[in-house]
Amino acid sequence: MPVVKYPRAVDPLWHEWDEKAQKCGLRHTIYAVNGDRYTGEWLDNLKHGKGTQIWKRTGAIYSGDWKFGKRDGYGSYSIPDPVTKEYKKVYTGWWKNDKKCGYGTMFYPSGECYEGEWSGRLRSGWGRMCYRDGSVYEGQWLAGQPGGQGMLCLSNDNRYEGGWKDGKKHGPGRFFYLDKGLLLEGIWVADIPKCGIMIDFCRDEAPAPIQYPIPKIELADPDAVLAEAQAMFDDSQN
């Protein structure tokens, strides 16, 4: 009985084009089952290179770099305003493994803004935060909160310079009460000054100075008192 040979099935043209797109990084658009849309470059069936993702449920948009299916590199993330439907930037900066990592700027719904370093979605490293009440913190961050050395400038120009821990003043620091012409230099624990020296500072330029100047310190060695307090503080941290 003769053997019948059937012609080999030919792949459709779109399949051949898709393979080329994956190998060459060509841009094309793919719709997910849930309605999400990605337009950009691909590699081995993964988002890779430059591309834009739109999430159907929230309307959020990410436009920037991708690496093996995840946001990685430089990019911007925006969401639509619930009333005007206009897009507002939420974050612009660097990403790694789908998380904010490196230098970037975050815009919060309250109007506050952070510019600085990130690690694993959290503010970490050096950064500058502008708060809604007009105050500004600039310095080190750890796990999303001020931690290390930093300066907080209040809306009335008073400021604190020194140590921070868990978002609170902690350790040696100086608080400049410029509205009253005073300076407190001492040691803070969880936002509370535990000991220190208060002196006049730019009293003549202060808008609301206290009625009388602070009297001269009569301690024989005030620096030694602060040094002892500092040593006690260091021991308590160990």
PDB file of C-alpha atoms in Angstrom, residues 4-218:
ATOM      1  CA  VAL A   4       0.742   9.124   1.510  1.00  0.00           C
ATOM      2  CA  LYS A   5       2.842  12.118   2.475  1.00  0.00           C
ATOM      3  CA  TYR A   6       0.983  15.158   3.717  1.00  0.00           C
ATOM      4  CA  PRO A   7       2.548  18.611   3.502  1.00  0.00           C
ATOM      5  CA  ARG A   8       4.055  19.905   6.726  1.00  0.00           C
ATOM      6  CA  ALA A   9       1.936  22.492   8.511  1.00  0.00           C
ATOM      7  CA  VAL A  10       3.264  25.970   7.945  1.00  0.00           C
ATOM      8  CA  ASP A  11       3.440  28.342  10.900  1.00  0.00           C
ATOM      9  CA  PRO A  12       1.361  31.477  10.398  1.00  0.00           C
ATOM     10  CA  LEU A  13       3.236  34.650   9.550  1.00  0.00           C
ATOM     11  CA  TRP A  14       2.393  36.280  12.863  1.00  0.00           C
ATOM     12  CA  HIS A  15       4.183  33.477  14.718  1.00  0.00           C
ATOM     13  CA  GLU A  16       7.325  34.035  12.666  1.00  0.00           C
ATOM     14  CA  TRP A  17       7.083  37.796  13.258  1.00  0.00           C
ATOM     15  CA  ASP A  18       6.606  37.249  16.998  1.00  0.00           C
ATOM     16  CA  GLU A  19       9.728  35.116  17.212  1.00  0.00           C
ATOM     17  CA  LYS A  20      11.723  37.813  15.448  1.00  0.00           C
ATOM     18  CA  ALA A  21      10.300  40.409  17.798  1.00  0.00           C
ATOM     19  CA  GLN A  22      11.400  38.393  20.819  1.00  0.00           C
ATOM     20  CA  LYS A  23      14.917  37.943  19.457  1.00  0.00           C
ATOM     21  CA  CYS A  24      15.422  41.460  18.119  1.00  0.00           C
ATOM     22  CA  GLY A  25      13.656  43.465  20.824  1.00  0.00           C
ATOM     23  CA  LEU A  26      11.050  44.916  18.463  1.00  0.00           C
ATOM     24  CA  ARG A  27       8.171  46.868  19.964  1.00  0.00           C
ATOM     25  CA  HIS A  28       4.679  45.451  19.952  1.00  0.00           C
ATOM     26  CA  THR A  29       1.559  45.522  22.118  1.00  0.00           C
ATOM     27  CA  ILE A  30       0.227  42.646  24.193  1.00  0.00           C
ATOM     28  CA  TYR A  31      -3.082  42.539  26.093  1.00  0.00           C
ATOM     29  CA  ALA A  32      -3.373  40.427  29.246  1.00  0.00           C
ATOM     30  CA  VAL A  33      -6.515  38.461  30.064  1.00  0.00           C
ATOM     31  CA  ASN A  34      -7.439  41.008  32.766  1.00  0.00           C
ATOM     32  CA  GLY A  35      -7.194  43.905  30.300  1.00  0.00           C
ATOM     33  CA  ASP A  36      -3.727  45.165  31.237  1.00  0.00           C
ATOM     34  CA  ARG A  37      -1.771  46.426  28.232  1.00  0.00           C
ATOM     35  CA  TYR A  38       1.966  46.530  27.555  1.00  0.00           C
ATOM     36  CA  THR A  39       3.594  48.216  24.594  1.00  0.00           C
ATOM     37  CA  GLY A  40       7.312  47.902  24.231  1.00  0.00           C
ATOM     38  CA  GLU A  41      10.296  45.647  23.773  1.00  0.00           C
ATOM     39  CA  TRP A  42      10.429  41.925  24.571  1.00  0.00           C
ATOM     40  CA  LEU A  43      12.989  39.211  25.118  1.00  0.00           C
ATOM     41  CA  ASP A  44      12.117  35.524  25.448  1.00  0.00           C
ATOM     42  CA  ASN A  45       8.444  36.313  26.089  1.00  0.00           C
ATOM     43  CA  LEU A  46       9.328  38.773  28.869  1.00  0.00           C
ATOM     44  CA  LYS A  47       9.098  42.569  28.976  1.00  0.00           C
ATOM     45  CA  HIS A  48      12.673  43.653  28.441  1.00  0.00           C
ATOM     46  CA  GLY A  49      14.027  47.029  27.349  1.00  0.00           C
ATOM     47  CA  LYS A  50      11.867  50.140  26.933  1.00  0.00           C
ATOM     48  CA  GLY A  51       8.149  49.810  27.427  1.00  0.00           C
ATOM     49  CA  THR A  52       4.884  51.147  28.822  1.00  0.00           C
ATOM     50  CA  GLN A  53       2.463  49.194  30.999  1.00  0.00           C
ATOM     51  CA  ILE A  54      -1.139  50.283  31.652  1.00  0.00           C
ATOM     52  CA  TRP A  55      -3.111  48.562  34.408  1.00  0.00           C
ATOM     53  CA  LYS A  56      -6.788  48.455  33.442  1.00  0.00           C
ATOM     54  CA  ARG A  57      -8.235  48.245  36.973  1.00  0.00           C
ATOM     55  CA  THR A  58      -6.474  51.314  38.362  1.00  0.00           C
ATOM     56  CA  GLY A  59      -5.528  53.122  35.164  1.00  0.00           C
ATOM     57  CA  ALA A  60      -1.957  53.406  36.456  1.00  0.00           C
ATOM     58  CA  ILE A  61       0.864  53.777  33.925  1.00  0.00           C
ATOM     59  CA  TYR A  62       4.526  52.855  34.143  1.00  0.00           C
ATOM     60  CA  SER A  63       6.815  53.984  31.363  1.00  0.00           C
ATOM     61  CA  GLY A  64      10.486  53.174  31.377  1.00  0.00           C
ATOM     62  CA  ASP A  65      12.990  50.348  31.578  1.00  0.00           C
ATOM     63  CA  TRP A  66      12.188  46.657  32.047  1.00  0.00           C
ATOM     64  CA  LYS A  67      14.395  43.673  32.714  1.00  0.00           C
ATOM     65  CA  PHE A  68      13.148  40.112  32.372  1.00  0.00           C
ATOM     66  CA  GLY A  69       9.529  41.028  33.081  1.00  0.00           C
ATOM     67  CA  LYS A  70      10.110  43.480  35.940  1.00  0.00           C
ATOM     68  CA  ARG A  71      10.578  47.216  36.233  1.00  0.00           C
ATOM     69  CA  ASP A  72      14.325  47.672  36.370  1.00  0.00           C
ATOM     70  CA  GLY A  73      16.251  50.812  35.444  1.00  0.00           C
ATOM     71  CA  TYR A  74      14.802  54.310  35.068  1.00  0.00           C
ATOM     72  CA  GLY A  75      11.071  54.921  34.803  1.00  0.00           C
ATOM     73  CA  SER A  76       7.988  56.895  35.846  1.00  0.00           C
ATOM     74  CA  TYR A  77       4.821  55.665  37.537  1.00  0.00           C
ATOM     75  CA  SER A  78       1.630  57.746  37.292  1.00  0.00           C
ATOM     76  CA  ILE A  79      -2.022  57.382  38.296  1.00  0.00           C
ATOM     77  CA  PRO A  80      -5.151  59.192  37.060  1.00  0.00           C
ATOM     78  CA  ASP A  81      -6.818  61.810  39.245  1.00  0.00           C
ATOM     79  CA  PRO A  82     -10.178  60.385  40.393  1.00  0.00           C
ATOM     80  CA  VAL A  83     -11.958  63.658  39.536  1.00  0.00           C
ATOM     81  CA  THR A  84     -10.174  65.240  36.565  1.00  0.00           C
ATOM     82  CA  LYS A  85      -8.844  61.925  35.166  1.00  0.00           C
ATOM     83  CA  GLU A  86      -5.591  63.725  34.396  1.00  0.00           C
ATOM     84  CA  TYR A  87      -2.461  61.746  35.119  1.00  0.00           C
ATOM     85  CA  LYS A  88      -0.361  62.681  38.137  1.00  0.00           C
ATOM     86  CA  LYS A  89       3.168  61.445  38.642  1.00  0.00           C
ATOM     87  CA  VAL A  90       3.648  59.318  41.733  1.00  0.00           C
ATOM     88  CA  TYR A  91       7.278  58.291  41.340  1.00  0.00           C
ATOM     89  CA  THR A  92      10.056  59.100  38.915  1.00  0.00           C
ATOM     90  CA  GLY A  93      13.458  57.508  39.304  1.00  0.00           C
ATOM     91  CA  TRP A  94      15.309  54.233  39.466  1.00  0.00           C
ATOM     92  CA  TRP A  95      13.915  50.738  39.979  1.00  0.00           C
ATOM     93  CA  LYS A  96      15.390  47.324  40.657  1.00  0.00           C
ATOM     94  CA  ASN A  97      13.551  44.013  40.614  1.00  0.00           C
ATOM     95  CA  ASP A  98      10.155  45.795  40.427  1.00  0.00           C
ATOM     96  CA  LYS A  99      10.888  47.984  43.481  1.00  0.00           C
ATOM     97  CA  LYS A 100      11.990  51.585  43.944  1.00  0.00           C
ATOM     98  CA  CYS A 101      15.751  51.416  44.362  1.00  0.00           C
ATOM     99  CA  GLY A 102      18.379  54.092  43.848  1.00  0.00           C
ATOM    100  CA  TYR A 103      17.661  57.792  43.382  1.00  0.00           C
ATOM    101  CA  GLY A 104      14.111  58.957  42.778  1.00  0.00           C
ATOM    102  CA  THR A 105      11.347  61.434  43.560  1.00  0.00           C
ATOM    103  CA  MET A 106       8.025  60.472  45.185  1.00  0.00           C
ATOM    104  CA  PHE A 107       4.928  62.683  45.053  1.00  0.00           C
ATOM    105  CA  TYR A 108       2.383  61.934  47.805  1.00  0.00           C
ATOM    106  CA  PRO A 109      -1.399  62.579  47.586  1.00  0.00           C
ATOM    107  CA  SER A 110      -1.122  65.014  50.518  1.00  0.00           C
ATOM    108  CA  GLY A 111       1.141  67.272  48.472  1.00  0.00           C
ATOM    109  CA  GLU A 112       4.287  66.161  50.267  1.00  0.00           C
ATOM    110  CA  CYS A 113       7.367  65.249  48.252  1.00  0.00           C
ATOM    111  CA  TYR A 114      10.487  63.143  48.836  1.00  0.00           C
ATOM    112  CA  GLU A 115      13.617  63.311  46.733  1.00  0.00           C
ATOM    113  CA  GLY A 116      16.496  61.008  47.471  1.00  0.00           C
ATOM    114  CA  GLU A 117      17.632  57.428  47.745  1.00  0.00           C
ATOM    115  CA  TRP A 118      15.498  54.294  47.989  1.00  0.00           C
ATOM    116  CA  SER A 119      16.057  50.646  48.810  1.00  0.00           C
ATOM    117  CA  GLY A 120      13.414  47.952  48.476  1.00  0.00           C
ATOM    118  CA  ARG A 121      10.491  50.431  48.140  1.00  0.00           C
ATOM    119  CA  LEU A 122      11.599  52.321  51.290  1.00  0.00           C
ATOM    120  CA  ARG A 123      13.360  55.664  51.688  1.00  0.00           C
ATOM    121  CA  SER A 124      16.893  54.709  52.622  1.00  0.00           C
ATOM    122  CA  GLY A 125      20.163  56.634  52.372  1.00  0.00           C
ATOM    123  CA  TRP A 126      20.251  60.377  51.778  1.00  0.00           C
ATOM    124  CA  GLY A 127      17.015  62.235  51.107  1.00  0.00           C
ATOM    125  CA  ARG A 128      15.023  65.443  51.348  1.00  0.00           C
ATOM    126  CA  MET A 129      11.378  65.430  52.458  1.00  0.00           C
ATOM    127  CA  CYS A 130       9.076  68.442  52.105  1.00  0.00           C
ATOM    128  CA  TYR A 131       6.122  68.099  54.488  1.00  0.00           C
ATOM    129  CA  ARG A 132       2.641  69.511  54.171  1.00  0.00           C
ATOM    130  CA  ASP A 133       3.100  71.875  57.139  1.00  0.00           C
ATOM    131  CA  GLY A 134       6.023  73.599  55.409  1.00  0.00           C
ATOM    132  CA  SER A 135       8.822  71.882  57.317  1.00  0.00           C
ATOM    133  CA  VAL A 136      11.712  70.213  55.484  1.00  0.00           C
ATOM    134  CA  TYR A 137      13.910  67.322  56.608  1.00  0.00           C
ATOM    135  CA  GLU A 138      17.218  66.737  54.873  1.00  0.00           C
ATOM    136  CA  GLY A 139      19.615  63.986  55.850  1.00  0.00           C
ATOM    137  CA  GLN A 140      19.901  60.255  56.306  1.00  0.00           C
ATOM    138  CA  TRP A 141      16.999  57.793  56.139  1.00  0.00           C
ATOM    139  CA  LEU A 142      16.686  54.210  57.305  1.00  0.00           C
ATOM    140  CA  ALA A 143      13.781  51.850  56.574  1.00  0.00           C
ATOM    141  CA  GLY A 144      11.504  54.681  55.493  1.00  0.00           C
ATOM    142  CA  GLN A 145      12.167  57.036  58.434  1.00  0.00           C
ATOM    143  CA  PRO A 146      14.780  59.644  59.364  1.00  0.00           C
ATOM    144  CA  GLY A 147      17.687  57.721  60.841  1.00  0.00           C
ATOM    145  CA  GLY A 148      21.284  58.858  61.285  1.00  0.00           C
ATOM    146  CA  GLN A 149      22.313  62.490  60.901  1.00  0.00           C
ATOM    147  CA  GLY A 150      19.901  65.069  59.576  1.00  0.00           C
ATOM    148  CA  MET A 151      18.431  68.559  59.785  1.00  0.00           C
ATOM    149  CA  LEU A 152      14.764  69.485  60.237  1.00  0.00           C
ATOM    150  CA  CYS A 153      13.809  73.038  59.296  1.00  0.00           C
ATOM    151  CA  LEU A 154      10.402  74.123  60.564  1.00  0.00           C
ATOM    152  CA  SER A 155       8.115  76.558  58.769  1.00  0.00           C
ATOM    153  CA  ASN A 156       9.052  79.324  61.248  1.00  0.00           C
ATOM    154  CA  ASP A 157      12.776  78.819  60.417  1.00  0.00           C
ATOM    155  CA  ASN A 158      13.546  77.107  63.714  1.00  0.00           C
ATOM    156  CA  ARG A 159      15.654  74.031  63.066  1.00  0.00           C
ATOM    157  CA  TYR A 160      17.165  70.930  64.620  1.00  0.00           C
ATOM    158  CA  GLU A 161      20.508  69.480  63.570  1.00  0.00           C
ATOM    159  CA  GLY A 162      21.727  66.169  64.923  1.00  0.00           C
ATOM    160  CA  GLY A 163      20.959  62.514  65.394  1.00  0.00           C
ATOM    161  CA  TRP A 164      17.747  60.668  64.473  1.00  0.00           C
ATOM    162  CA  LYS A 165      16.359  57.214  65.161  1.00  0.00           C
ATOM    163  CA  ASP A 166      13.023  55.728  64.050  1.00  0.00           C
ATOM    164  CA  GLY A 167      11.918  59.136  62.780  1.00  0.00           C
ATOM    165  CA  LYS A 168      12.609  60.920  66.078  1.00  0.00           C
ATOM    166  CA  LYS A 169      15.373  63.162  67.387  1.00  0.00           C
ATOM    167  CA  HIS A 170      17.824  60.874  69.113  1.00  0.00           C
ATOM    168  CA  GLY A 171      21.385  61.431  70.272  1.00  0.00           C
ATOM    169  CA  PRO A 172      23.542  64.581  70.295  1.00  0.00           C
ATOM    170  CA  GLY A 173      21.982  67.555  68.577  1.00  0.00           C
ATOM    171  CA  ARG A 174      21.321  71.264  68.475  1.00  0.00           C
ATOM    172  CA  PHE A 175      17.976  73.023  68.317  1.00  0.00           C
ATOM    173  CA  PHE A 176      18.025  76.610  67.032  1.00  0.00           C
ATOM    174  CA  TYR A 177      15.035  78.603  68.320  1.00  0.00           C
ATOM    175  CA  LEU A 178      15.625  81.468  65.890  1.00  0.00           C
ATOM    176  CA  ASP A 179      12.259  83.044  66.654  1.00  0.00           C
ATOM    177  CA  LYS A 180      13.337  83.536  70.299  1.00  0.00           C
ATOM    178  CA  GLY A 181      17.091  83.893  69.815  1.00  0.00           C
ATOM    179  CA  LEU A 182      18.015  80.699  71.699  1.00  0.00           C
ATOM    180  CA  LEU A 183      20.135  77.632  71.088  1.00  0.00           C
ATOM    181  CA  LEU A 184      19.774  74.332  72.928  1.00  0.00           C
ATOM    182  CA  GLU A 185      22.705  71.959  72.578  1.00  0.00           C
ATOM    183  CA  GLY A 186      22.361  68.587  74.208  1.00  0.00           C
ATOM    184  CA  ILE A 187      21.175  65.013  73.946  1.00  0.00           C
ATOM    185  CA  TRP A 188      17.747  63.801  72.779  1.00  0.00           C
ATOM    186  CA  VAL A 189      16.059  60.467  73.387  1.00  0.00           C
ATOM    187  CA  ALA A 190      12.943  59.625  71.351  1.00  0.00           C
ATOM    188  CA  ASP A 191      12.241  63.309  70.541  1.00  0.00           C
ATOM    189  CA  ILE A 192      12.766  64.476  74.150  1.00  0.00           C
ATOM    190  CA  PRO A 193      15.804  66.581  75.185  1.00  0.00           C
ATOM    191  CA  LYS A 194      17.270  64.834  78.230  1.00  0.00           C
ATOM    192  CA  CYS A 195      20.097  67.239  79.053  1.00  0.00           C
ATOM    193  CA  GLY A 196      21.867  70.170  77.466  1.00  0.00           C
ATOM    194  CA  ILE A 197      22.906  73.796  77.585  1.00  0.00           C
ATOM    195  CA  MET A 198      20.635  76.670  76.545  1.00  0.00           C
ATOM    196  CA  ILE A 199      22.340  79.888  75.439  1.00  0.00           C
ATOM    197  CA  ASP A 200      21.401  83.117  73.648  1.00  0.00           C
ATOM    198  CA  PHE A 201      21.842  82.895  69.864  1.00  0.00           C
ATOM    199  CA  CYS A 202      21.336  85.849  67.496  1.00  0.00           C
ATOM    200  CA  ARG A 203      19.071  87.403  70.134  1.00  0.00           C
ATOM    201  CA  ASP A 204      19.176  90.834  68.500  1.00  0.00           C
ATOM    202  CA  GLU A 205      17.836  89.401  65.220  1.00  0.00           C
ATOM    203  CA  ALA A 206      15.058  87.291  66.761  1.00  0.00           C
ATOM    204  CA  PRO A 207      11.485  88.453  66.007  1.00  0.00           C
ATOM    205  CA  ALA A 208      10.207  87.463  69.489  1.00  0.00           C
ATOM    206  CA  PRO A 209      13.139  87.197  71.916  1.00  0.00           C
ATOM    207  CA  ILE A 210      12.582  86.207  75.539  1.00  0.00           C
ATOM    208  CA  GLN A 211      12.338  89.130  77.964  1.00  0.00           C
ATOM    209  CA  TYR A 212      15.715  88.675  79.624  1.00  0.00           C
ATOM    210  CA  PRO A 213      19.020  87.261  78.381  1.00  0.00           C
ATOM    211  CA  ILE A 214      20.012  83.861  79.706  1.00  0.00           C
ATOM    212  CA  PRO A 215      22.450  84.294  82.609  1.00  0.00           C
ATOM    213  CA  LYS A 216      26.002  83.084  82.254  1.00  0.00           C
ATOM    214  CA  ILE A 217      26.582  79.436  83.152  1.00  0.00           C
ATOM    215  CA  GLU A 218      28.224  79.145  86.561  1.00  0.00           C
TER     216      GLU A 218
END
